XYZ file of C-alpha atoms in Angstrom:
395
model
C 72.808 125.165 103.529
C 72.575 127.048 100.486
C 72.938 130.137 102.334
C 76.198 128.872 104.206
C 77.503 128.048 100.544
C 77.410 131.727 99.475
C 79.860 132.593 101.922
C 82.015 131.614 99.585
C 80.731 132.229 96.067
C 78.399 130.064 93.637
C 79.758 127.304 91.934
C 80.561 127.598 88.144
C 78.394 125.851 85.856
C 79.990 123.234 83.541
C 80.446 123.606 79.880
C 78.639 120.326 78.751
C 80.387 120.740 75.269
C 83.904 121.536 76.712
C 85.847 123.640 74.221
C 89.033 121.527 74.981
C 87.051 118.074 74.071
C 85.584 116.713 70.787
C 81.693 116.496 71.899
C 81.093 113.428 69.663
C 83.729 111.172 71.605
C 83.218 112.492 74.997
C 81.375 110.716 77.726
C 81.673 113.669 80.178
C 83.866 116.590 80.946
C 85.729 115.860 83.986
C 86.830 119.111 86.181
C 90.510 119.087 86.950
C 91.447 121.373 90.157
C 94.612 122.416 91.752
C 94.439 124.567 95.015
C 96.746 127.537 95.758
C 97.288 128.529 99.328
C 100.074 131.123 99.134
C 102.642 132.326 96.685
C 105.451 129.712 96.606
C 109.096 131.493 96.392
C 110.808 128.847 94.451
C 108.042 126.717 92.695
C 107.522 128.109 89.079
C 103.582 128.063 88.959
C 103.232 128.831 85.314
C 105.578 125.832 84.370
C 104.104 123.504 86.843
C 100.447 124.621 85.886
C 101.277 124.472 82.137
C 102.789 121.039 82.155
C 100.346 119.524 84.377
C 97.437 120.696 82.197
C 98.999 119.855 79.137
C 99.759 116.338 80.304
C 95.950 115.967 81.196
C 95.271 117.194 77.600
C 97.385 114.330 76.146
C 95.486 111.679 78.102
C 91.984 113.084 77.297
C 89.476 112.927 74.673
C 91.048 116.173 73.217
C 93.808 113.759 71.935
C 92.482 110.977 69.687
C 95.531 108.953 70.302
C 95.027 108.613 74.115
C 91.899 106.575 73.634
C 90.126 108.530 76.418
C 86.446 109.325 76.355
C 86.494 112.021 78.947
C 87.078 115.846 78.091
C 88.411 117.995 80.908
C 88.140 121.561 82.545
C 90.931 123.127 84.576
C 90.399 125.101 87.759
C 92.288 126.808 90.523
C 90.964 126.937 93.991
C 92.720 130.212 95.056
C 93.017 131.240 98.814
C 92.671 135.316 98.979
C 96.342 135.151 100.391
C 97.526 133.862 96.938
C 95.945 136.269 94.627
C 99.081 137.875 94.129
C 100.156 135.170 91.769
C 97.284 133.370 90.645
C 97.242 135.205 87.465
C 99.976 132.531 86.312
C 97.768 129.930 86.415
C 95.105 131.985 84.695
C 97.414 132.520 81.834
C 98.041 129.057 81.074
C 94.223 127.874 81.014
C 92.902 127.671 84.607
C 89.639 129.242 85.688
C 90.259 130.875 88.875
C 88.049 130.385 92.035
C 88.615 132.388 94.807
C 87.631 130.968 98.051
C 88.178 131.463 101.661
C 88.283 128.280 104.362
C 84.936 126.674 104.657
C 84.796 127.542 108.137
C 86.627 130.681 109.569
C 89.074 129.540 112.555
C 87.282 131.316 115.010
C 83.981 129.500 114.537
C 85.652 126.145 115.329
C 84.204 125.082 118.391
C 86.662 122.598 119.544
C 89.649 124.129 121.299
C 92.234 121.796 120.261
C 91.692 122.037 116.752
C 90.783 125.947 116.664
C 94.077 126.888 118.487
C 96.267 124.079 116.777
C 95.010 124.028 112.940
C 96.787 127.321 111.730
C 100.205 125.518 112.173
C 99.323 121.981 111.157
C 100.848 120.277 107.834
C 102.109 122.467 104.994
C 99.530 125.250 105.064
C 97.362 125.204 108.303
C 93.970 125.873 107.982
C 94.262 127.302 104.280
C 94.285 123.293 103.152
C 90.789 123.250 103.795
C 90.195 125.187 100.647
C 90.741 121.698 98.571
C 87.436 120.715 100.033
C 85.611 123.347 97.493
C 86.559 120.743 94.858
C 83.237 119.008 96.114
C 81.249 122.351 95.019
C 82.143 121.989 91.078
C 78.490 120.540 91.031
C 78.199 121.201 86.951
C 80.786 118.213 86.752
C 79.971 114.498 87.214
C 83.479 113.977 88.446
C 86.069 116.134 90.116
C 89.867 115.350 90.396
C 91.825 117.362 92.509
C 95.699 117.483 92.375
C 99.061 119.145 93.456
C 100.617 121.210 90.663
C 103.840 118.815 90.863
C 101.804 115.975 89.189
C 101.961 114.612 86.021
C 99.129 112.174 84.148
C 100.826 109.631 82.344
C 97.618 107.277 81.449
C 94.008 108.160 80.776
C 92.017 107.454 84.012
C 88.894 106.404 82.062
C 88.611 103.068 84.124
C 88.399 105.280 87.257
C 85.737 107.576 85.882
C 83.758 104.559 84.045
C 83.257 102.973 87.621
C 82.281 106.250 89.161
C 79.473 106.486 86.520
C 78.654 102.967 86.127
C 78.783 101.547 90.000
C 75.241 102.926 90.456
C 73.987 100.537 87.571
C 73.299 96.937 88.924
C 76.616 95.042 88.167
C 78.008 97.992 86.493
C 81.251 97.897 88.423
C 81.765 94.338 88.324
C 83.907 94.710 85.056
C 85.704 97.922 86.093
C 86.908 96.145 89.379
C 89.062 93.866 87.778
C 90.712 97.024 85.766
C 91.375 99.149 88.898
C 94.143 98.101 91.205
C 92.650 98.608 94.666
C 94.932 98.166 97.720
C 94.648 95.119 99.722
C 92.494 93.642 96.670
C 89.423 94.844 98.335
C 86.424 94.573 96.369
C 84.917 97.721 94.528
C 82.091 99.204 96.644
C 78.562 99.319 95.129
C 78.912 103.115 94.683
C 82.357 104.808 94.280
C 82.260 108.217 95.489
C 85.807 109.190 95.765
C 89.440 107.491 95.147
C 92.440 108.289 96.943
C 96.077 106.950 98.198
C 97.307 106.690 101.847
C 100.563 107.894 102.853
C 102.002 105.305 104.780
C 105.294 107.126 105.133
C 103.909 109.453 107.793
C 102.895 106.509 110.356
C 104.709 103.861 112.060
C 104.059 100.281 110.365
C 100.443 98.647 111.328
C 98.786 101.935 112.279
C 95.073 101.260 111.769
C 94.206 104.643 110.505
C 96.544 106.235 107.869
C 96.093 109.646 106.443
C 95.246 110.133 102.652
C 98.325 111.764 100.471
C 97.144 115.009 99.849
C 97.954 115.545 96.549
C 95.431 113.245 94.772
C 91.766 112.916 95.161
C 89.035 111.716 92.707
C 85.551 112.648 94.030
C 81.962 112.896 93.231
C 81.157 116.582 93.952
C 78.394 117.037 96.031
C 77.063 120.522 98.135
C 75.883 117.975 100.818
C 79.021 116.522 101.314
C 80.883 119.771 101.093
C 78.356 121.168 103.899
C 79.235 118.079 106.076
C 82.534 118.518 105.827
C 82.120 122.374 107.107
C 79.987 120.994 109.912
C 82.812 118.442 110.945
C 85.159 121.316 111.125
C 83.105 123.320 112.795
C 82.252 120.881 115.629
C 85.974 120.475 115.825
C 86.036 116.964 117.674
C 89.657 116.532 117.284
C 90.940 115.053 120.365
C 94.750 115.383 121.221
C 96.899 112.262 120.672
C 93.652 110.687 119.387
C 92.570 112.432 116.156
C 89.267 112.917 114.519
C 86.506 111.772 117.135
C 88.937 110.407 119.230
C 88.979 107.336 117.171
C 92.777 107.452 115.836
C 92.574 109.576 112.730
C 95.524 111.453 113.938
C 97.877 112.264 115.185
C 100.162 112.164 111.880
C 101.381 115.038 109.511
C 98.380 117.082 108.295
C 95.933 115.252 110.375
C 94.040 118.341 111.499
C 93.329 119.378 108.119
C 92.919 117.507 104.765
C 94.832 114.400 105.026
C 93.109 113.507 108.320
C 89.384 114.737 107.691
C 89.242 112.815 104.289
C 89.747 109.363 105.814
C 87.700 110.265 108.963
C 84.824 110.905 106.428
C 85.119 108.077 104.295
C 86.435 105.349 106.406
C 84.567 106.130 109.827
C 81.303 108.165 108.895
C 80.473 107.024 105.185
C 82.280 103.586 104.978
C 82.063 101.393 101.742
C 81.976 104.922 99.455
C 85.289 105.218 98.785
C 88.509 103.515 97.330
C 91.867 103.314 98.350
C 94.143 102.876 95.229
C 97.423 101.081 95.092
C 99.840 104.133 95.102
C 102.213 102.108 92.911
C 100.065 103.082 89.923
C 98.053 106.155 91.082
C 100.037 109.046 92.723
C 103.061 107.169 92.227
C 105.868 108.707 94.402
C 108.587 106.067 94.047
C 108.436 105.783 97.810
C 110.357 102.660 100.026
C 107.414 100.711 101.130
C 109.577 99.362 104.308
C 110.604 101.305 107.432
C 114.439 100.559 106.916
C 116.974 102.123 104.073
C 117.508 100.332 101.041
C 121.065 99.592 100.580
C 122.742 98.040 97.420
C 119.170 97.350 96.119
C 118.304 95.160 99.080
C 115.123 96.216 101.047
C 114.718 95.685 104.599
C 112.493 96.439 107.440
C 108.823 96.108 108.124
C 105.933 97.022 105.289
C 104.605 100.402 106.334
C 101.005 99.528 105.364
C 100.855 96.408 107.820
C 101.218 93.565 105.293
C 103.937 91.001 105.755
C 104.973 91.144 102.177
C 104.619 94.394 100.060
C 105.481 95.373 96.452
C 108.186 98.070 95.996
C 106.641 100.816 93.768
C 110.156 101.842 92.714
C 110.336 98.765 90.345
C 106.997 99.133 88.749
C 107.283 99.713 84.913
C 106.758 103.585 84.136
C 104.236 102.501 81.457
C 101.688 100.929 83.908
C 101.817 104.180 85.999
C 98.681 106.318 85.417
C 99.713 109.320 87.725
C 102.728 110.392 89.487
C 103.644 112.923 92.128
C 106.988 114.565 92.527
C 107.601 114.634 96.199
C 110.243 112.130 97.302
C 111.818 112.529 93.667
C 111.693 116.128 94.065
C 110.320 118.732 91.741
C 111.416 118.280 88.032
C 112.458 121.864 87.937
C 115.158 120.981 90.366
C 117.023 119.469 87.570
C 118.224 116.703 89.403
C 119.648 113.776 87.350
C 119.064 110.952 89.634
C 121.727 109.133 87.729
C 122.802 106.741 90.288
C 121.985 103.116 89.095
C 120.260 102.612 92.344
C 116.524 101.507 93.557
C 116.041 104.862 95.022
C 116.806 106.705 91.692
C 115.944 104.562 88.716
C 112.176 105.405 88.708
C 112.604 108.896 89.821
C 114.949 109.671 86.546
C 112.345 108.052 84.302
C 109.414 110.064 85.816
C 111.560 113.426 85.503
C 112.178 112.213 81.970
C 108.418 112.230 81.315
C 107.732 115.757 82.660
C 110.203 117.525 80.408
C 108.800 115.300 77.580
C 105.561 116.624 78.124
C 107.080 120.056 78.415
C 108.602 119.906 75.174
C 105.283 118.495 73.474
C 103.609 121.528 75.026
C 106.307 124.183 73.593
C 107.012 122.245 70.376
C 110.587 122.081 70.889
C 113.378 121.222 73.188
C 115.452 124.019 74.972
C 118.898 125.162 74.620
C 119.977 123.868 77.873
C 123.181 121.783 77.857
C 123.130 119.720 80.697
C 122.008 116.089 79.987
C 119.886 117.302 77.059
C 118.375 113.728 76.365
C 117.286 113.592 79.951
C 116.175 117.204 80.348
C 115.251 118.212 76.487
C 117.272 121.087 76.910
C 115.574 122.917 79.767
C 118.453 122.741 82.244
C 121.886 124.140 82.061
C 123.083 122.498 85.606
C 121.779 120.480 88.174
C 119.735 122.245 90.926
C 116.947 124.972 90.837
C 119.443 127.691 89.438
C 119.777 125.418 86.232
C 116.444 125.376 85.259
C 115.175 127.191 82.321
C 111.667 128.383 82.977
C 108.847 128.574 80.249
C 109.187 131.661 78.180
C 105.697 131.513 76.367
C 103.377 132.986 78.427
C 99.372 132.438 77.460
C 99.941 128.611 76.704
C 96.495 127.470 76.503
């Protein structure tokens, strides 16, 4: 198994003292990783990476005001196809880990997976490089995020539960503080946290994919190799998903969004926790399958319940992490100024992203488009109105 891992490269060691943490107050150093499968045309990597990193910094032990006891270290898992632009993340403080897919497509034994995976989801088989997050075994916990994410509150309660659940009764206190979907109990041992993307399936579907932009995991070479074995076997049945058990088809089901729930729900049950997406990986999504008109919701709950909370009504002060998908990217400079349920939370979340950027640069920008909302970093609505970060080498 170790030899198979070396098909990529040795996992980097963790710095136990971590330059970015105050060692006396730190319980552990958490690895934060993003994956780069290619070079985007319109998304500014420097800006997304720098603001995400600074939001993590502000909610870590490096900032005494956060109250957190966890340090951080930043990594970028880079597919060889993305090397041309990867230096942009290195310049803002990410350690680059160049990794190819865990299993070459030609080695996948299942015909359907081998022939279809390259065109599945956002990035085809390259999406599998996210699984290299499991190889960061020098850290007790890894958080894998998309670059269009922001951390708004410390995640200590999640980390504490992961480290404490191995102790008898250690997770009981934490369970009351963690918003778990369907009010399920915390398992005896927590190896992962994720949220599901109910927007990608019909209401009531029994197996729903994970949202690919958020995964908190316990790193393990054994788990990494297990995932590689699953991919190599390629037991994805057309119309029936992984193992022929209903883990697909849905968006990205042949890759990360499908293989992760198959692993934790089917092969290793009661080792992972589905978090309430209103508070973690919040996307301000409509919980029902029909449009919201004049703040009146209608339709069936996408998660199968008769009654479901509307994440768009959550107080932003209760949100720990947000993901800019439905709200669109902050650098699109969209005002979301309509006084509608679909826009209010998006406007607040965008405001927070620009607030973190202003704190990072130590100043507001010179842009004149809604400066109270965008802190002077937009000249007009739309991507062309965005004013990019000028300072290179922000760490």
